[in-house]
Amino acid sequence: MINISIDMKKILILSYFFPPSTFAGGYRVYAWAKYFKKFGLFPVIITRKWDKASSGSFKDMARTVGGEVEHVVNEDYEVYYLPYNGSLRDELLIKYADTKFVWFRKFLTAIEQLFQLVTNFVIPFSNIYSFAKELLTNDNNFCFVIATGKPYILFKFAYLLNKKFKIPWVADYRDEWNSSQWTKDYNFFQKLMFPIESYFEKKWVKTASFVTSVSEQWTSSVSAFVHKEGKLVMNGYDSDEYILTDNYLNERFTIVYNGTLYPSQPIEPFVEGFKLFADSVKHKTQALLYFPGLATEEYMAEKVRNLLLGYEDYYMITARMPKKDVISLQMSAHALLMVGHATKKGTHSSKIFEYLACKKPIILCPSDHDVLEQLIIDTKSGFVCNSKEEVFDLLSSLYYGYEDVFPTFKMDEIEKYSREKQVSYLANFINSKLLSFSSINNENSFYNEMALIKEGTSNTRDFIFKSMYKLNVIHAVKSISTTSKSFPVLCFHRISDEKDYVYPPMPVKTFSKIIYYISKNYQVCSLNDIYSDRKIIRPLVITFDDAYSDFTDFALPILEKYQMVSTQSVIADCAEKGIGFWTQELNQILNAIILKHAFFKIKFDNIVFEYKTLRNYNKFSQSLFAFLLSIELEKRIEYINNLKGELKIVNSGIGTMNWDQLKICMKLGVEISNHSATHDSLTTINNYKYLEKEILLSKIIIEEKLDTKIVSFTFPNGQWDKRVLEVCNRADYKYLLTSDDKRQIFENKKIISRISMDKSTYEENIFKLHSFHNMIRKTN
């Protein structure tokens, strides 16, 4: 047995596909198996057995593979391969293919598709569920489950395991299910099944912690359909597989299209252009159009044969190959072909990432005018053609002047799509969720103790504000605070239902109620609107700090619903590098301490901070924060990294939005403010050039990346001094955003006061919006 570190978290993965299966879904899960351990997760995969001689055809998928359970133990993961006993439908497919009993096979498929929703008896691979149930019964060290579809019935298995063991899980959608854009093309039976399957999909996935998919379009679509938080985890490429010593070009001028071709992919323009090119080189080195894996789908293979009738010497169609053979073929090709989907948006296809790893020219023909075209542009990895003439010209240029037209390949963009990078995102999402589920007993004891601490304080506070609100005291407070000389600028941070004991996000329901209240009482606008010649009655400005990645999942849809503009404060380094900022890292550390330790001592040089119980938590955390805030960033990060190492924290918590996500926000009415380069404490920076980088250079970077004019700067942690103000003036900001919990005076057009919306209940936040807390402070 492998010795697993005591800090390594075991997760169970339910997957129908896994190598030696050559289907794309298997390689996705294999990447998790290969890299999860680097991020503190030890995966155990339960899958079905595959014939090692499998070609990857659907007949091979239907083939019975018996024997005992095969347990493979690897240094980084374990796999249980379970016997697969094919059904009558499978046997008919293997024996007769499409020559006999086709309609009877379809009838059996329909029966299975219907009855599998309510009973596992008809599912040929139901042993995946029964084996998982037995494994979890005998081993209580598993803390998370991933179920990856297709087949989507695996979500049912995870739902049942969650119901029995209360274990959190994630639904990994490689493709859409009932939220699919292709539902309009369904046949009669599929349309009949649609509402039934939709009901069960929502029922099962409702219990998941979140859902994942392989493109932004699909992730958003699935998330909206099942009403669950969605996370993007692309397929990517494994760079280790492309380090080949035998990297040569085929003697024939070769273009490779790898894998399946779908009816929604119009390959005709490329084929017609290829034929023109083939005619032009008949008496020279011949061209070759290679289709590895296309023979698996006979209907599309026949379509290509008909299109290339008379050009049999110029193309080759084969069954699925072992992956290493496909990689060798792609590495020896002169160009790699992608065919865009004409109707289905958000479709990357896993082959595009493999193409990127080969660093060979990619030809997209025709364009999808969507994610594929944008990916090729961003990575500078190829060419887009939409007619046979464009194809002919491009192939001729590549053939006669190959080096001159070779793409430049933007490596920093390409590396974002490595499988290891994508696995790191998924691991971070899981580790973030596990913070909430780290230990049922520990969490219960935490809540019990927290309840005792809150008794007479927070609970009473909530009761008071709710009572005041019901008694309409808010009306009097609103009358006092509302003047013609000032207006509220609100500052929100993270909106999510995720648990964080140290810096809890505002629950989505609370935020939604606040926004509804604002819609009835104010006119939401931007600072530019207010300080223009427009006459705005009861103006209010909404701002967000730190640009958390789940802003688009929870806050933005609510703002869109009420057609409200907002401002998002962006940390340039976080958007560029996908890294967390230091206060985020500190929150992780504090969460880990209060969840795992009854006592914890931190010593920095001669300064000691002691956490004794939850009763001294506030004093402990505030003292630690104040100390870190007072020292330079480099030393601060060193201390934080040392603490993360001591506490065995490997993930970076909730992420921030990248440039692409921010561009989407801008299209939906979100203005961008600069929140510095690194979220450093500006008043502690002694190096003037470094201060310029934080305030001035970061502005230039954001403006270039987002192609927008930045007019405001948001002080990190609300801190500023004379030197900070001097650099801000040099950077030509119109507005400087603080966090002083005051209403903004109309006459003060430069430094903008903001009210932090950071209370636990809707009622108290509404009181704060109307400056009640500021009134109380003045009274005291």
Short mmCIF file of N, CA and C in Angstrom, two decimals, residues 86-171:
data_model
loop_
_atom_site.label_atom_id
_atom_site.label_comp_id
_atom_site.label_asym_id
_atom_site.label_seq_id
_atom_site.Cartn_x
_atom_site.Cartn_y
_atom_site.Cartn_z
N GLY A 86 -21.90 -6.76 -20.26
CA GLY A 86 -22.73 -6.11 -21.27
C GLY A 86 -24.17 -6.59 -21.23
N SER A 87 -25.09 -5.71 -21.57
CA SER A 87 -26.52 -6.04 -21.60
C SER A 87 -26.86 -6.70 -22.93
N LEU A 88 -28.13 -7.10 -23.09
CA LEU A 88 -28.60 -7.68 -24.34
C LEU A 88 -28.39 -6.69 -25.49
N ARG A 89 -28.65 -5.41 -25.22
CA ARG A 89 -28.43 -4.39 -26.24
C ARG A 89 -26.97 -4.38 -26.69
N ASP A 90 -26.04 -4.50 -25.72
CA ASP A 90 -24.62 -4.53 -26.04
C ASP A 90 -24.27 -5.74 -26.91
N GLU A 91 -24.83 -6.89 -26.53
CA GLU A 91 -24.54 -8.12 -27.28
C GLU A 91 -25.03 -8.01 -28.73
N LEU A 92 -26.21 -7.41 -28.93
CA LEU A 92 -26.74 -7.24 -30.28
C LEU A 92 -25.86 -6.31 -31.11
N LEU A 93 -25.34 -5.26 -30.46
CA LEU A 93 -24.46 -4.33 -31.17
C LEU A 93 -23.18 -5.03 -31.61
N ILE A 94 -22.60 -5.82 -30.72
CA ILE A 94 -21.34 -6.50 -31.05
C ILE A 94 -21.55 -7.53 -32.17
N LYS A 95 -22.67 -8.24 -32.09
CA LYS A 95 -22.89 -9.34 -33.04
C LYS A 95 -23.37 -8.86 -34.40
N TYR A 96 -24.26 -7.85 -34.41
CA TYR A 96 -24.90 -7.49 -35.68
C TYR A 96 -24.59 -6.06 -36.15
N ALA A 97 -23.96 -5.26 -35.28
CA ALA A 97 -23.67 -3.85 -35.61
C ALA A 97 -24.97 -3.20 -36.11
N ASP A 98 -24.95 -2.59 -37.29
CA ASP A 98 -26.14 -1.90 -37.80
C ASP A 98 -26.84 -2.70 -38.91
N THR A 99 -26.61 -4.03 -38.91
CA THR A 99 -27.22 -4.86 -39.97
C THR A 99 -28.55 -5.45 -39.55
N LYS A 100 -28.73 -5.71 -38.24
CA LYS A 100 -29.96 -6.32 -37.75
C LYS A 100 -30.34 -5.75 -36.39
N PHE A 101 -31.66 -5.84 -36.10
CA PHE A 101 -32.20 -5.51 -34.77
C PHE A 101 -31.87 -4.09 -34.33
N VAL A 102 -31.70 -3.17 -35.27
CA VAL A 102 -31.35 -1.79 -34.91
C VAL A 102 -32.46 -1.15 -34.09
N TRP A 103 -33.71 -1.31 -34.57
CA TRP A 103 -34.83 -0.70 -33.85
C TRP A 103 -35.04 -1.36 -32.49
N PHE A 104 -34.80 -2.66 -32.42
CA PHE A 104 -34.94 -3.34 -31.13
C PHE A 104 -33.88 -2.84 -30.15
N ARG A 105 -32.66 -2.61 -30.66
CA ARG A 105 -31.60 -2.05 -29.82
C ARG A 105 -31.98 -0.68 -29.30
N LYS A 106 -32.56 0.13 -30.18
CA LYS A 106 -32.98 1.47 -29.77
C LYS A 106 -34.08 1.40 -28.71
N PHE A 107 -34.96 0.40 -28.86
CA PHE A 107 -36.02 0.21 -27.86
C PHE A 107 -35.41 -0.16 -26.50
N LEU A 108 -34.42 -1.06 -26.49
CA LEU A 108 -33.77 -1.45 -25.24
C LEU A 108 -33.03 -0.27 -24.61
N THR A 109 -32.41 0.56 -25.46
CA THR A 109 -31.74 1.76 -24.96
C THR A 109 -32.73 2.69 -24.29
N ALA A 110 -33.90 2.87 -24.92
CA ALA A 110 -34.93 3.74 -24.35
C ALA A 110 -35.43 3.21 -23.00
N ILE A 111 -35.61 1.89 -22.92
CA ILE A 111 -36.06 1.30 -21.66
C ILE A 111 -35.02 1.54 -20.56
N GLU A 112 -33.74 1.32 -20.90
CA GLU A 112 -32.68 1.54 -19.92
C GLU A 112 -32.62 3.01 -19.51
N GLN A 113 -32.71 3.90 -20.50
CA GLN A 113 -32.61 5.34 -20.23
C GLN A 113 -33.72 5.79 -19.29
N LEU A 114 -34.91 5.23 -19.44
CA LEU A 114 -36.04 5.61 -18.60
C LEU A 114 -35.93 5.01 -17.20
N PHE A 115 -35.72 3.69 -17.13
CA PHE A 115 -35.79 3.00 -15.83
C PHE A 115 -34.55 3.20 -14.97
N GLN A 116 -33.41 3.60 -15.58
CA GLN A 116 -32.22 3.82 -14.77
C GLN A 116 -32.39 5.03 -13.84
N LEU A 117 -33.36 5.88 -14.15
CA LEU A 117 -33.60 7.05 -13.31
C LEU A 117 -34.16 6.66 -11.94
N VAL A 118 -34.84 5.52 -11.89
CA VAL A 118 -35.49 5.12 -10.63
C VAL A 118 -34.93 3.83 -10.04
N THR A 119 -34.18 3.05 -10.83
CA THR A 119 -33.59 1.82 -10.30
C THR A 119 -32.22 1.58 -10.94
N ASN A 120 -31.29 1.08 -10.14
CA ASN A 120 -29.94 0.76 -10.66
C ASN A 120 -29.90 -0.60 -11.34
N PHE A 121 -30.98 -1.36 -11.23
CA PHE A 121 -30.99 -2.74 -11.71
C PHE A 121 -30.70 -2.82 -13.20
N VAL A 122 -31.16 -1.84 -13.98
CA VAL A 122 -31.02 -1.90 -15.44
C VAL A 122 -29.69 -1.32 -15.92
N ILE A 123 -28.86 -0.81 -15.01
CA ILE A 123 -27.62 -0.15 -15.41
C ILE A 123 -26.50 -1.19 -15.46
N PRO A 124 -25.88 -1.41 -16.62
CA PRO A 124 -24.86 -2.45 -16.74
C PRO A 124 -23.64 -2.21 -15.85
N PHE A 125 -23.38 -0.96 -15.46
CA PHE A 125 -22.21 -0.65 -14.64
C PHE A 125 -22.63 -0.16 -13.25
N SER A 126 -23.76 -0.67 -12.76
CA SER A 126 -24.24 -0.26 -11.43
C SER A 126 -23.28 -0.70 -10.33
N ASN A 127 -22.36 -1.62 -10.66
CA ASN A 127 -21.38 -2.05 -9.65
C ASN A 127 -20.45 -0.90 -9.25
N ILE A 128 -20.36 0.15 -10.06
CA ILE A 128 -19.57 1.32 -9.66
C ILE A 128 -20.15 1.93 -8.39
N TYR A 129 -21.51 2.00 -8.33
CA TYR A 129 -22.15 2.54 -7.13
C TYR A 129 -22.00 1.60 -5.95
N SER A 130 -22.30 0.32 -6.14
CA SER A 130 -22.26 -0.62 -5.01
C SER A 130 -20.84 -0.76 -4.46
N PHE A 131 -19.83 -0.73 -5.35
CA PHE A 131 -18.45 -0.82 -4.88
C PHE A 131 -18.06 0.45 -4.13
N ALA A 132 -18.49 1.61 -4.63
CA ALA A 132 -18.19 2.87 -3.95
C ALA A 132 -18.83 2.90 -2.57
N LYS A 133 -20.04 2.42 -2.47
CA LYS A 133 -20.73 2.40 -1.19
C LYS A 133 -19.99 1.52 -0.19
N GLU A 134 -19.53 0.36 -0.66
CA GLU A 134 -18.76 -0.55 0.22
C GLU A 134 -17.43 0.09 0.63
N LEU A 135 -16.78 0.75 -0.30
CA LEU A 135 -15.49 1.38 -0.01
C LEU A 135 -15.64 2.48 1.03
N LEU A 136 -16.66 3.30 0.90
CA LEU A 136 -16.89 4.39 1.86
C LEU A 136 -17.32 3.86 3.22
N THR A 137 -18.01 2.72 3.23
CA THR A 137 -18.41 2.10 4.49
C THR A 137 -17.20 1.62 5.27
N ASN A 138 -16.21 1.08 4.55
CA ASN A 138 -15.03 0.50 5.20
C ASN A 138 -13.88 1.48 5.40
N ASP A 139 -13.95 2.63 4.76
CA ASP A 139 -12.86 3.61 4.86
C ASP A 139 -13.47 4.99 5.04
N ASN A 140 -13.39 5.54 6.26
CA ASN A 140 -14.00 6.84 6.52
C ASN A 140 -13.03 8.00 6.32
N ASN A 141 -11.91 7.75 5.61
CA ASN A 141 -10.94 8.80 5.36
C ASN A 141 -11.25 9.62 4.10
N PHE A 142 -12.23 9.18 3.31
CA PHE A 142 -12.59 9.94 2.12
C PHE A 142 -13.36 11.19 2.54
N CYS A 143 -13.01 12.32 1.91
CA CYS A 143 -13.65 13.57 2.30
C CYS A 143 -14.39 14.24 1.15
N PHE A 144 -14.31 13.68 -0.07
CA PHE A 144 -14.95 14.33 -1.22
C PHE A 144 -15.14 13.29 -2.33
N VAL A 145 -16.17 13.52 -3.15
CA VAL A 145 -16.46 12.64 -4.30
C VAL A 145 -16.58 13.51 -5.55
N ILE A 146 -15.99 13.03 -6.65
CA ILE A 146 -16.21 13.64 -7.96
C ILE A 146 -16.90 12.61 -8.84
N ALA A 147 -18.02 13.00 -9.43
CA ALA A 147 -18.68 12.15 -10.43
C ALA A 147 -18.58 12.87 -11.76
N THR A 148 -18.02 12.21 -12.77
CA THR A 148 -17.80 12.87 -14.05
C THR A 148 -18.65 12.22 -15.14
N GLY A 149 -19.41 13.03 -15.84
CA GLY A 149 -20.26 12.53 -16.91
C GLY A 149 -19.67 12.90 -18.27
N LYS A 150 -19.95 12.15 -19.30
CA LYS A 150 -20.93 11.10 -19.41
C LYS A 150 -20.36 9.78 -18.88
N PRO A 151 -21.26 8.78 -18.64
CA PRO A 151 -22.71 8.86 -18.56
C PRO A 151 -23.16 9.64 -17.32
N TYR A 152 -24.23 10.40 -17.45
CA TYR A 152 -24.65 11.30 -16.38
C TYR A 152 -25.30 10.56 -15.22
N ILE A 153 -25.62 9.29 -15.42
CA ILE A 153 -26.21 8.52 -14.33
C ILE A 153 -25.24 8.40 -13.15
N LEU A 154 -23.96 8.65 -13.41
CA LEU A 154 -22.98 8.68 -12.33
C LEU A 154 -23.32 9.77 -11.31
N PHE A 155 -24.01 10.83 -11.75
CA PHE A 155 -24.46 11.86 -10.81
C PHE A 155 -25.46 11.28 -9.82
N LYS A 156 -26.26 10.33 -10.30
CA LYS A 156 -27.20 9.66 -9.39
C LYS A 156 -26.43 8.89 -8.32
N PHE A 157 -25.35 8.21 -8.74
CA PHE A 157 -24.55 7.45 -7.77
C PHE A 157 -23.98 8.38 -6.70
N ALA A 158 -23.47 9.54 -7.12
CA ALA A 158 -22.90 10.50 -6.17
C ALA A 158 -23.98 11.06 -5.26
N TYR A 159 -25.15 11.30 -5.82
CA TYR A 159 -26.30 11.78 -5.03
C TYR A 159 -26.65 10.77 -3.93
N LEU A 160 -26.68 9.49 -4.29
CA LEU A 160 -27.01 8.45 -3.31
C LEU A 160 -25.92 8.33 -2.24
N LEU A 161 -24.66 8.46 -2.65
CA LEU A 161 -23.56 8.41 -1.68
C LEU A 161 -23.62 9.61 -0.73
N ASN A 162 -23.95 10.76 -1.28
CA ASN A 162 -24.09 11.95 -0.44
C ASN A 162 -25.22 11.77 0.56
N LYS A 163 -26.30 11.16 0.11
CA LYS A 163 -27.46 10.94 0.97
C LYS A 163 -27.14 9.98 2.11
N LYS A 164 -26.34 8.97 1.81
CA LYS A 164 -26.02 7.95 2.81
C LYS A 164 -24.88 8.36 3.73
N PHE A 165 -23.83 8.99 3.16
CA PHE A 165 -22.62 9.26 3.95
C PHE A 165 -22.41 10.75 4.25
N LYS A 166 -23.30 11.61 3.75
CA LYS A 166 -23.17 13.06 3.95
C LYS A 166 -21.82 13.58 3.45
N ILE A 167 -21.34 13.01 2.38
CA ILE A 167 -20.03 13.39 1.85
C ILE A 167 -20.23 14.37 0.70
N PRO A 168 -19.53 15.50 0.70
CA PRO A 168 -19.70 16.48 -0.37
C PRO A 168 -19.20 15.95 -1.71
N TRP A 169 -19.77 16.46 -2.79
CA TRP A 169 -19.38 15.96 -4.11
C TRP A 169 -19.51 17.08 -5.15
N VAL A 170 -18.88 16.86 -6.29
CA VAL A 170 -18.97 17.79 -7.41
C VAL A 170 -19.43 17.04 -8.65
N ALA A 171 -20.32 17.67 -9.41
CA ALA A 171 -20.80 17.11 -10.68
C ALA A 171 -19.95 17.69 -11.80
#
